[in-house]
CSV table of C-alpha atoms in Angstrom, one decimal:
chain,number,residue,atom,x,y,z
A,221,MET,CA,-29.2,63.6,37.2
A,222,LYS,CA,-30.7,60.2,36.7
A,223,GLY,CA,-29.6,56.8,37.9
A,224,PRO,CA,-28.4,55.2,41.1
A,225,THR,CA,-25.9,58.0,41.9
A,226,SER,CA,-28.6,60.6,41.8
A,227,PHE,CA,-30.8,58.4,44.0
A,228,TRP,CA,-28.2,57.9,46.7
A,229,LYS,CA,-27.1,61.6,46.6
A,230,ALA,CA,-30.7,62.6,47.2
A,231,THR,CA,-31.1,60.1,50.0
A,232,TRP,CA,-27.9,61.5,51.6
A,233,ALA,CA,-29.1,65.1,51.2
A,234,VAL,CA,-32.4,64.4,53.0
A,235,PHE,CA,-30.6,62.4,55.7
A,236,LEU,CA,-28.0,65.1,56.3
A,237,LYS,CA,-30.7,67.8,56.3
A,238,ASP,CA,-32.7,66.0,59.1
A,239,LEU,CA,-29.6,65.5,61.1
A,240,THR,CA,-28.5,69.1,60.8
A,241,ALA,CA,-32.0,70.3,61.7
A,242,GLU,CA,-32.0,68.1,64.8
A,243,TRP,CA,-28.6,69.2,65.7
A,244,ARG,CA,-29.8,72.8,65.7
A,245,SER,CA,-33.2,72.3,67.4
A,246,ARG,CA,-32.7,69.1,69.4
A,247,GLU,CA,-36.5,68.6,69.5
A,248,ILE,CA,-36.7,65.0,68.6
A,249,LEU,CA,-34.1,63.7,70.9
A,250,THR,CA,-35.2,65.9,73.8
A,251,ALA,CA,-38.8,64.6,73.5
A,252,GLN,CA,-37.7,61.0,73.2
A,253,TRP,CA,-35.2,61.1,76.1
A,254,THR,CA,-37.6,62.9,78.4
A,255,PHE,CA,-40.3,60.4,77.7
A,256,ALA,CA,-38.0,57.4,78.0
A,257,LEU,CA,-36.5,58.6,81.4
A,258,LEU,CA,-40.0,59.2,82.8
A,259,VAL,CA,-41.1,55.7,81.8
A,260,ILE,CA,-38.0,54.1,83.3
A,261,PHE,CA,-38.3,56.0,86.6
A,262,ILE,CA,-42.0,55.3,86.9
A,263,PHE,CA,-41.5,51.6,86.4
A,264,ASP,CA,-38.5,51.6,88.7
A,265,PHE,CA,-40.6,53.0,91.5
A,266,ALA,CA,-43.5,50.8,90.8
A,267,LEU,CA,-41.5,47.6,90.9
A,268,GLU,CA,-38.9,48.8,93.4
A,269,PHE,CA,-39.6,46.0,95.9
A,270,ASP,CA,-39.9,43.1,93.5
A,271,PRO,CA,-36.5,42.5,91.7
A,272,ARG,CA,-37.8,39.4,90.0
A,273,ALA,CA,-40.8,41.2,88.5
A,274,GLN,CA,-38.4,43.9,87.4
A,275,GLN,CA,-36.3,41.4,85.4
A,276,ARG,CA,-39.4,39.7,84.0
A,277,VAL,CA,-41.0,42.9,82.6
A,278,ALA,CA,-37.7,44.5,81.6
A,279,VAL,CA,-37.9,43.7,77.9
A,280,GLY,CA,-41.6,44.5,77.6
A,281,VAL,CA,-41.1,47.9,79.3
A,282,LEU,CA,-38.1,48.6,77.0
A,283,TRP,CA,-40.0,47.9,73.8
A,284,THR,CA,-43.1,49.8,75.0
A,285,LEU,CA,-40.8,52.7,75.7
A,286,PHE,CA,-39.2,52.5,72.2
A,287,ALA,CA,-42.6,52.3,70.5
A,288,PHE,CA,-44.0,55.4,72.2
A,289,ALA,CA,-40.7,57.4,72.0
A,290,GLY,CA,-40.6,56.4,68.4
A,291,THR,CA,-44.0,58.0,67.6
A,292,LEU,CA,-42.8,61.2,69.2
A,293,GLY,CA,-39.8,61.2,66.9
A,294,LEU,CA,-41.8,60.3,63.8
A,295,ASN,CA,-44.4,63.1,64.5
A,296,ARG,CA,-41.7,65.7,65.0
A,297,SER,CA,-39.7,64.5,62.0
A,298,MET,CA,-42.7,65.0,59.7
A,299,SER,CA,-43.9,68.2,61.4
A,300,MET,CA,-40.6,69.7,60.2
A,301,GLU,CA,-41.7,69.0,56.6
A,302,ARG,CA,-45.1,70.5,57.3
A,303,GLU,CA,-43.8,73.8,58.5
A,304,ASN,CA,-43.5,76.2,55.5
A,305,GLN,CA,-44.8,73.3,53.4
A,306,CYS,CA,-41.3,72.0,53.0
A,307,LEU,CA,-42.7,68.6,51.9
A,308,GLU,CA,-43.7,70.3,48.7
A,309,GLY,CA,-40.2,71.7,48.3
A,310,LEU,CA,-39.0,68.1,48.5
A,311,LEU,CA,-41.5,66.9,46.0
A,312,LEU,CA,-40.4,69.5,43.5
A,313,ALA,CA,-37.0,67.9,43.3
A,314,PRO,CA,-36.3,65.9,40.1
A,315,VAL,CA,-35.5,62.8,42.1
A,316,ASP,CA,-37.1,59.4,42.8
A,317,ARG,CA,-39.5,59.9,45.7
A,318,GLY,CA,-38.2,56.7,47.2
A,319,ALA,CA,-34.9,58.6,47.9
A,320,LEU,CA,-36.8,61.1,49.9
A,321,TYR,CA,-38.5,58.4,51.9
A,322,LEU,CA,-35.2,56.5,52.5
A,323,GLY,CA,-33.5,59.6,53.7
A,324,LYS,CA,-36.2,60.3,56.2
A,325,VAL,CA,-36.2,56.6,57.3
A,326,LEU,CA,-32.4,56.6,57.9
A,327,ALA,CA,-32.5,59.8,59.9
A,328,ASN,CA,-35.4,58.5,62.1
A,329,LEU,CA,-33.5,55.3,62.6
A,330,VAL,CA,-30.4,57.2,63.8
A,331,PHE,CA,-32.5,59.2,66.3
A,332,LEU,CA,-34.1,56.0,67.7
A,333,HIS,CA,-30.7,54.3,67.9
A,334,ILE,CA,-29.2,57.3,69.8
A,335,THR,CA,-32.1,57.1,72.2
A,336,ALA,CA,-31.6,53.4,72.7
A,337,ALA,CA,-27.9,54.0,73.3
A,338,ILE,CA,-28.7,56.4,76.1
A,339,VAL,CA,-31.7,54.5,77.6
A,340,ILE,CA,-30.4,51.0,77.7
A,341,PRO,CA,-27.3,51.5,79.9
A,342,LEU,CA,-29.4,53.5,82.4
A,343,TYR,CA,-32.2,50.9,82.3
A,344,SER,CA,-29.6,48.2,82.8
A,345,ALA,CA,-28.2,49.9,85.9
A,346,LEU,CA,-31.6,50.6,87.5
A,347,TYR,CA,-33.1,47.2,86.7
A,348,ASN,CA,-30.0,45.2,87.2
A,349,VAL,CA,-30.5,43.5,83.8
A,350,SER,CA,-27.6,43.0,81.4
A,351,PHE,CA,-28.3,43.8,77.8
A,352,LEU,CA,-24.8,42.9,76.6
A,353,ASN,CA,-25.9,40.3,74.1
A,354,GLY,CA,-25.2,40.3,70.3
A,355,GLY,CA,-28.5,38.6,69.6
A,356,PHE,CA,-30.4,41.3,71.5
A,357,VAL,CA,-28.6,44.1,69.6
A,358,ALA,CA,-29.5,42.4,66.3
A,359,VAL,CA,-33.2,42.2,67.4
A,360,LEU,CA,-33.1,45.8,68.4
A,361,VAL,CA,-31.8,46.9,64.9
A,362,LEU,CA,-34.3,44.6,63.1
A,363,GLY,CA,-37.2,45.8,65.2
A,364,PHE,CA,-36.3,49.5,64.7
A,365,VAL,CA,-36.0,49.0,60.9
A,366,GLY,CA,-39.5,47.6,60.5
A,367,TYR,CA,-41.0,50.1,63.0
A,368,ILE,CA,-39.4,53.1,61.4
A,369,ALA,CA,-40.0,52.0,57.8
A,370,VAL,CA,-43.8,51.7,58.4
A,371,GLY,CA,-43.9,54.6,60.9
A,372,THR,CA,-42.3,57.1,58.4
A,373,LEU,CA,-44.9,56.2,55.8
A,374,ILE,CA,-47.8,56.5,58.2
A,375,ALA,CA,-46.4,59.8,59.6
A,376,THR,CA,-46.3,61.1,56.0
A,377,MET,CA,-50.0,60.1,55.6
A,378,THR,CA,-51.1,61.8,58.8
A,379,VAL,CA,-48.9,64.9,58.7
A,380,GLN,CA,-51.6,67.1,57.1
A,381,ALA,CA,-54.4,66.0,59.4
A,382,ARG,CA,-55.3,68.2,62.3
A,383,THR,CA,-55.5,65.2,64.6
A,384,ARG,CA,-52.1,63.8,63.5
A,385,ASP,CA,-50.9,63.4,67.1
A,386,ILE,CA,-53.7,60.9,67.8
A,387,LEU,CA,-53.9,59.5,64.3
A,388,LEU,CA,-50.3,58.4,64.0
A,389,PRO,CA,-50.3,55.9,67.0
A,390,LEU,CA,-53.9,54.8,66.1
A,391,LEU,CA,-52.8,53.8,62.6
A,392,LEU,CA,-49.3,52.7,63.4
A,393,PHE,CA,-49.6,50.4,66.4
A,394,PRO,CA,-51.9,47.9,64.8
A,395,LEU,CA,-49.6,47.7,61.8
A,396,VAL,CA,-46.4,47.2,63.9
A,397,LEU,CA,-48.0,44.9,66.5
A,398,PRO,CA,-46.3,41.8,64.9
A,399,ILE,CA,-42.9,43.4,65.0
A,400,LEU,CA,-43.3,44.5,68.6
A,401,VAL,CA,-44.5,41.0,69.7
A,402,ALA,CA,-41.7,39.3,67.7
A,403,ALA,CA,-39.1,41.8,69.1
A,404,VAL,CA,-40.2,41.2,72.7
A,405,ARG,CA,-40.1,37.5,72.3
A,406,ALA,CA,-36.8,37.4,70.5
A,407,SER,CA,-35.2,39.8,73.0
A,408,GLU,CA,-36.4,37.7,75.9
A,409,GLY,CA,-35.1,34.6,74.3
A,410,PHE,CA,-31.6,36.0,73.7
A,411,LEU,CA,-31.4,37.6,77.2
A,412,THR,CA,-32.5,34.5,79.0
A,413,GLY,CA,-30.2,32.2,77.0
A,414,LEU,CA,-32.9,30.2,75.2
A,415,PRO,CA,-31.5,27.9,72.4
A,416,TRP,CA,-31.4,29.4,68.9
A,417,ASP,CA,-34.2,27.0,67.7
A,418,GLU,CA,-36.7,28.6,70.1
A,419,VAL,CA,-35.7,32.2,69.1
A,420,ARG,CA,-35.4,31.6,65.4
A,421,THR,CA,-39.1,31.8,64.6
A,422,TRP,CA,-39.3,35.3,66.1
A,423,VAL,CA,-36.1,36.5,64.4
A,424,ASN,CA,-37.4,35.2,61.1
A,425,LEU,CA,-40.7,37.0,61.6
A,426,LEU,CA,-38.7,40.2,62.2
A,427,LEU,CA,-36.7,39.7,59.0
A,428,VAL,CA,-39.8,38.9,56.9
A,429,TYR,CA,-41.7,41.9,58.3
A,430,ASP,CA,-38.8,44.2,57.6
A,431,VAL,CA,-38.4,43.0,54.0
A,432,LEU,CA,-42.1,42.9,53.1
A,433,PHE,CA,-43.4,46.0,54.9
A,434,GLY,CA,-40.2,48.0,54.2
A,435,THR,CA,-40.6,47.3,50.5
A,436,ALA,CA,-44.3,48.1,50.5
A,437,ALA,CA,-43.8,51.3,52.4
A,438,PHE,CA,-41.0,52.3,50.0
A,439,LEU,CA,-43.2,51.7,47.0
A,440,ALA,CA,-46.3,53.3,48.5
A,441,PHE,CA,-44.5,56.6,49.5
A,442,ASP,CA,-44.8,58.1,46.0
A,443,TYR,CA,-48.5,57.3,45.9
A,444,VAL,CA,-49.0,58.8,49.4
A,445,VAL,CA,-47.3,62.1,48.7
A,446,GLU,CA,-48.9,62.6,45.3
A,447,GLY,CA,-51.4,65.5,45.3
B,160,MET,CA,-37.6,79.1,9.2
B,161,THR,CA,-39.0,77.0,12.1
B,162,THR,CA,-40.9,78.6,15.0
B,163,PRO,CA,-39.8,77.4,18.5
B,164,SER,CA,-42.3,75.1,20.1
B,165,PRO,CA,-44.2,76.5,23.2
B,166,ILE,CA,-42.4,76.1,26.5
B,167,VAL,CA,-45.9,75.5,28.1
B,168,ARG,CA,-48.8,74.0,26.2
B,169,VAL,CA,-52.1,73.4,28.0
B,170,GLN,CA,-55.1,71.9,26.1
B,171,GLY,CA,-58.5,71.4,27.6
B,172,LEU,CA,-57.2,71.4,31.2
B,173,HIS,CA,-59.7,70.4,33.8
B,174,LYS,CA,-59.0,70.4,37.5
B,175,ARG,CA,-61.5,70.1,40.4
B,176,PHE,CA,-61.3,70.1,44.2
B,177,GLY,CA,-64.1,67.9,45.4
B,178,TYR,CA,-67.2,68.9,43.4
B,179,HIS,CA,-65.8,72.4,42.5
B,180,TRP,CA,-64.2,72.8,39.1
B,181,VAL,CA,-61.4,75.3,39.3
B,182,LEU,CA,-60.0,74.9,35.8
B,183,ARG,CA,-62.6,74.2,33.1
B,184,GLY,CA,-61.1,73.2,29.8
B,185,LEU,CA,-58.3,75.8,29.8
B,186,ASP,CA,-56.4,76.2,26.5
B,187,TRP,CA,-53.2,78.3,26.9
B,188,GLN,CA,-49.6,78.4,25.9
B,189,VAL,CA,-46.4,80.3,26.6
B,190,GLU,CA,-43.6,80.8,24.1
B,191,PRO,CA,-39.9,80.6,25.2
B,192,GLY,CA,-38.6,83.9,26.5
B,193,GLU,CA,-42.0,85.4,27.2
B,194,THR,CA,-43.0,87.0,30.5
B,195,VAL,CA,-46.6,86.2,31.0
B,196,VAL,CA,-48.5,87.8,33.9
B,197,LEU,CA,-51.6,85.9,34.9
B,198,LEU,CA,-54.3,88.2,36.2
B,199,GLY,CA,-57.7,87.5,37.6
B,200,PRO,CA,-59.9,87.7,40.7
B,201,ASN,CA,-59.4,85.4,43.7
B,202,GLY,CA,-60.5,81.9,42.8
B,203,ALA,CA,-60.0,82.3,39.1
B,204,GLY,CA,-57.6,79.4,39.0
B,205,LYS,CA,-54.2,81.2,38.7
B,206,THR,CA,-52.5,79.4,41.7
B,207,THR,CA,-54.0,76.0,40.7
B,208,LEU,CA,-52.7,76.5,37.1
B,209,LEU,CA,-49.2,77.2,38.4
B,210,ARG,CA,-49.3,74.2,40.8
B,211,VAL,CA,-50.3,72.0,37.9
B,212,LEU,CA,-47.4,73.2,35.8
B,213,ALA,CA,-45.1,72.8,38.8
B,214,THR,CA,-46.2,69.1,39.0
B,215,LEU,CA,-47.5,69.7,42.5
B,216,THR,CA,-51.2,69.0,41.7
B,217,ARG,CA,-52.7,66.4,39.5
B,218,PHE,CA,-55.4,67.2,37.1
B,219,GLN,CA,-58.5,65.4,35.9
B,220,GLY,CA,-58.5,66.0,32.2
B,221,GLY,CA,-56.6,67.6,29.3
B,222,ARG,CA,-53.0,67.7,28.1
B,223,VAL,CA,-50.2,69.6,29.8
B,224,GLU,CA,-46.7,69.9,28.4
B,225,VAL,CA,-44.0,71.8,30.2
B,226,VAL,CA,-40.5,72.4,28.8
B,227,GLY,CA,-41.0,69.5,26.5
B,228,ALA,CA,-42.2,67.0,29.1
B,229,ALA,CA,-45.8,65.7,29.1
B,230,LEU,CA,-47.4,65.7,32.6
B,231,PRO,CA,-47.9,63.7,34.7
B,232,LYS,CA,-45.9,61.0,33.0
B,233,GLU,CA,-42.7,62.9,32.5
B,234,ALA,CA,-43.0,64.9,35.7
B,235,THR,CA,-39.5,64.1,36.9
B,236,GLN,CA,-38.0,65.5,33.7
B,237,ALA,CA,-40.2,68.6,33.9
B,238,ARG,CA,-39.0,69.2,37.5
B,239,GLN,CA,-35.4,69.5,36.4
B,240,ARG,CA,-36.3,72.6,34.3
B,241,ILE,CA,-38.9,74.4,36.5
B,242,GLY,CA,-38.4,76.8,39.3
B,243,TYR,CA,-41.5,77.3,41.4
B,244,LEU,CA,-42.0,80.0,44.0
B,245,GLY,CA,-45.3,79.4,45.8
B,246,HIS,CA,-47.1,81.1,48.7
B,247,ALA,CA,-45.0,79.1,51.1
B,248,PRO,CA,-41.2,79.5,51.0
B,249,PHE,CA,-40.4,75.8,51.4
B,250,LEU,CA,-37.6,76.7,53.9
B,251,TYR,CA,-36.7,74.9,57.1
B,252,PRO,CA,-37.0,77.3,60.0
B,253,ASP,CA,-34.3,75.6,62.1
B,254,LEU,CA,-31.7,75.7,59.4
B,255,SER,CA,-29.7,78.7,58.5
B,256,ALA,CA,-30.1,80.5,55.1
B,257,GLU,CA,-27.0,78.8,53.7
B,258,GLN,CA,-27.9,75.4,55.1
B,259,ASN,CA,-31.3,75.6,53.4
B,260,LEU,CA,-29.7,76.5,50.1
B,261,ARG,CA,-27.0,73.9,50.5
B,262,PHE,CA,-29.7,71.2,51.1
B,263,TYR,CA,-31.6,72.1,48.0
B,264,ALA,CA,-28.3,72.3,46.0
B,265,ARG,CA,-27.5,68.8,47.1
B,266,LEU,CA,-31.0,67.6,46.3
B,267,TYR,CA,-30.8,69.1,42.8
B,268,GLN,CA,-27.1,68.3,42.5
B,269,VAL,CA,-26.1,71.8,41.6
B,270,PRO,CA,-22.5,72.0,40.3
B,271,HIS,CA,-20.2,74.3,42.2
B,272,ALA,CA,-22.9,74.7,44.9
B,273,GLU,CA,-20.9,76.8,47.4
B,274,GLU,CA,-20.1,79.4,44.8
B,275,ARG,CA,-23.6,79.4,43.5
B,276,LEU,CA,-25.2,79.8,46.9
B,277,SER,CA,-22.8,82.6,48.0
B,278,HIS,CA,-23.6,84.4,44.8
B,279,LEU,CA,-27.3,84.1,45.2
B,280,LEU,CA,-27.3,85.1,48.9
B,281,ALA,CA,-25.4,88.3,47.9
B,282,GLN,CA,-27.9,88.8,45.0
B,283,VAL,CA,-30.9,88.7,47.3
B,284,GLY,CA,-29.2,90.8,49.9
B,285,LEU,CA,-28.9,88.1,52.6
B,286,ALA,CA,-25.1,87.5,52.6
B,287,ALA,CA,-24.8,89.1,56.1
B,288,ARG,CA,-27.5,86.9,57.5
B,289,ARG,CA,-26.3,83.6,55.8
B,290,ARG,CA,-25.7,81.8,59.1
B,291,ASP,CA,-28.8,82.9,60.9
B,292,PRO,CA,-31.7,80.5,61.2
B,293,VAL,CA,-34.6,81.1,58.9
B,294,ARG,CA,-36.9,81.2,62.0
B,295,THR,CA,-35.5,84.7,62.8
B,296,PHE,CA,-36.2,86.0,59.3
B,297,SER,CA,-39.1,88.4,58.4
B,298,ARG,CA,-41.7,87.4,55.8
B,299,GLY,CA,-39.9,89.5,53.2
B,300,MET,CA,-36.5,88.0,54.0
B,301,GLN,CA,-37.9,84.5,53.7
B,302,GLN,CA,-39.4,85.5,50.3
B,303,ARG,CA,-35.9,86.7,49.2
B,304,LEU,CA,-34.3,83.4,50.3
B,305,ALA,CA,-37.1,81.4,48.6
B,306,LEU,CA,-36.2,83.3,45.4
B,307,ALA,CA,-32.6,82.3,45.8
B,308,ARG,CA,-33.7,78.7,46.3
B,309,VAL,CA,-35.7,78.9,43.0
B,310,LEU,CA,-32.7,80.3,41.1
B,311,LEU,CA,-30.2,77.7,42.4
B,312,THR,CA,-30.6,75.5,39.3
B,313,ARG,CA,-31.0,78.3,36.7
B,314,PRO,CA,-34.3,76.8,35.5
B,315,PRO,CA,-35.4,77.9,32.0
B,316,LEU,CA,-39.0,78.2,33.2
B,317,LEU,CA,-39.9,80.2,36.3
B,318,LEU,CA,-43.3,79.9,37.9
B,319,LEU,CA,-43.8,82.7,40.4
B,320,ASP,CA,-47.1,82.9,42.4
B,321,GLU,CA,-47.5,86.4,43.9
B,322,PRO,CA,-43.8,86.9,44.2
B,323,PHE,CA,-44.1,90.5,45.5
B,324,THR,CA,-46.2,89.5,48.5
B,325,GLY,CA,-44.5,90.4,51.8
B,326,LEU,CA,-41.7,92.3,50.3
B,327,ASP,CA,-40.9,95.9,51.4
B,328,GLN,CA,-40.1,98.6,48.8
B,329,ASP,CA,-36.4,97.6,48.7
B,330,GLY,CA,-37.2,94.0,48.4
B,331,ALA,CA,-39.8,94.6,45.6
B,332,ARG,CA,-37.2,96.7,43.7
B,333,MET,CA,-34.6,94.0,44.1
B,334,LEU,CA,-37.1,91.3,42.9
B,335,SER,CA,-38.0,93.5,39.9
B,336,ARG,CA,-34.3,93.9,39.0
B,337,ILE,CA,-33.6,90.2,39.3
B,338,LEU,CA,-36.6,89.3,37.2
B,339,ALA,CA,-35.6,91.8,34.5
B,340,GLU,CA,-32.1,90.2,34.5
B,341,LEU,CA,-33.6,86.8,34.1
B,342,GLN,CA,-35.7,88.1,31.2
B,343,HIS,CA,-32.6,89.5,29.6
B,344,GLN,CA,-30.9,86.1,29.9
B,345,GLY,CA,-33.8,84.5,28.1
B,346,HIS,CA,-35.6,82.8,30.9
B,347,THR,CA,-39.4,82.3,30.5
B,348,LEU,CA,-41.4,83.8,33.4
B,349,VAL,CA,-45.0,83.1,34.3
B,350,LEU,CA,-46.2,85.0,37.3
B,351,THR,CA,-49.4,85.9,39.0
B,352,SER,CA,-49.8,89.2,40.7
B,353,HIS,CA,-52.3,91.9,41.7
B,354,ASP,CA,-49.5,94.4,41.9
B,355,PHE,CA,-50.0,96.1,38.4
B,356,PRO,CA,-47.4,98.8,38.8
B,357,ARG,CA,-44.7,96.2,39.6
B,358,VAL,CA,-45.5,93.8,36.8
B,359,LEU,CA,-46.3,96.3,34.1
B,360,PRO,CA,-42.6,96.9,33.0
B,361,LEU,CA,-41.9,93.2,33.1
B,362,ALA,CA,-44.8,91.6,31.2
B,363,THR,CA,-44.7,90.9,27.6
B,364,ARG,CA,-48.3,89.7,27.8
B,365,PHE,CA,-51.2,89.8,30.3
B,366,ASP,CA,-53.6,86.9,30.4
B,367,LEU,CA,-56.8,87.2,32.4
B,368,LEU,CA,-58.2,84.0,33.9
B,369,HIS,CA,-61.8,84.0,35.0
B,370,ARG,CA,-63.7,81.0,36.5
B,371,GLY,CA,-61.1,78.6,35.3
B,372,ARG,CA,-60.9,79.8,31.7
B,373,LEU,CA,-58.8,82.2,29.7
B,374,GLN,CA,-61.0,85.3,29.5
B,375,ALA,CA,-58.7,87.6,27.5
B,376,THR,CA,-55.1,88.3,26.4
B,377,LEU,CA,-53.4,91.6,26.1
B,378,PRO,CA,-49.9,92.0,24.6
B,379,ASN,CA,-47.9,94.6,26.4
B,380,ARG,CA,-47.0,97.1,23.7
B,381,HIS,CA,-46.0,100.1,25.9
B,382,LEU,CA,-49.2,99.9,27.9
B,383,THR,CA,-49.7,102.5,30.5
B,384,LEU,CA,-50.9,101.6,34.0
B,385,SER,CA,-54.3,103.2,33.5
B,386,GLU,CA,-54.8,101.4,30.2
B,387,LEU,CA,-54.0,98.1,31.9
B,388,GLN,CA,-56.4,98.8,34.8
B,389,GLU,CA,-59.1,99.9,32.4
B,390,TRP,CA,-58.7,96.7,30.3
B,391,TYR,CA,-58.8,94.6,33.4
B,392,GLN,CA,-62.0,96.2,34.8
B,393,SER,CA,-63.7,96.1,31.4
B,394,GLN,CA,-63.0,92.4,31.1
B,395,LEU,CA,-64.4,91.6,34.5
B,396,ILE,CA,-67.5,93.6,33.9
B,397,ASN,CA,-68.2,91.7,30.7
B,398,PRO,CA,-66.9,88.2,31.4
B,399,ILE,CA,-67.4,85.4,28.9
B,400,GLU,CA,-70.3,83.0,29.5
B,401,VAL,CA,-69.1,80.0,31.5
B,402,PRO,CA,-71.5,77.2,32.1
B,403,SER,CA,-71.5,76.3,35.8
């Protein structure tokens, strides 16, 4: 049962379990979509008569929306493990705890990408901003990876706390601030057609953040869940 | 002739929660094939001991060896050979009975998983409800399904914390029957219970924990229920001195 095969099989098992649970309950996506739609419509009404302002704030609104919708998803994803103490059931498995973490991260990533796939076309239509840009899509993926990698760890830490709904964003947002700033700047750069040299710094920051914080979160997970 | 080494060996085990010591230098062991019932009042340390053995709780001092694996260093190896049924069923309410078992079968990489989970669902009397979400199950049904989860991997050592809790008469009879079968197959069982009539026919030994130490041991040589109850009461009236 040891070795890389076992690791990936365990990751796959957790990933598939989260997807199946979401398919049956639809709690994460419903919460994320409802929140995202509300934000889009509120901003649309607020900036209705100023199309230039709409375009200027488009990327910022989008990333704010993803950041908050993401916390809703992370909270629900870990609440699932809290009910019936399922997290302990996971920890009893004779597998590398990193596999459990990775499975959760991949599932959370899928949920956020699905939300983005629903939200972006709608946002594009309402705000008259085109997001059809390869660079923007790459930034979206890089931003989500860093955000979810750190978010899953923090959600695991806060899941047992009574104030977890407040605690998660309080702990998470300061940590992911660099990634949000870099993602907004890089997205803006790509969408406004800035030269690569001006965008590169932000993309590099995203890459470095993903590697450093992703690795740290992966390694710290075992310590965090140990009783 | 060599004697088999103990399947559980605990030496000088200390465990505390905050400033409160729950286990105070416990020395204890279980031989392969035994069925040991841990008795004791609430707070005696029974659940904590099972959780330490199941690798769910770290301890502050002492040596613990489970199925040949030293804890906490070899916890992953130990987990392969332990089945733990705790107070919570560890089941996902949104998933169906079979989806829950399938998930754990994947996680433990159980060979021929579909056959195994069908067999277990039939064994615990849930075959007809296999596609229903666990959320719709009663406490007793969840307990049955949790037992099926534990048995998925055919672990040589089963740790069962109050397994009869929440079960109706039929469920309790079914559990007794399954535990007797496991005994017959050579599994080692360690369980905690306050249900003396249920555990009396199963136990090969009763161990009484009190204030985090082993107070007394009673081998089950055709004990009657009243003999067991009298022994239990007498031990609690005259507990060993434990420095606080």
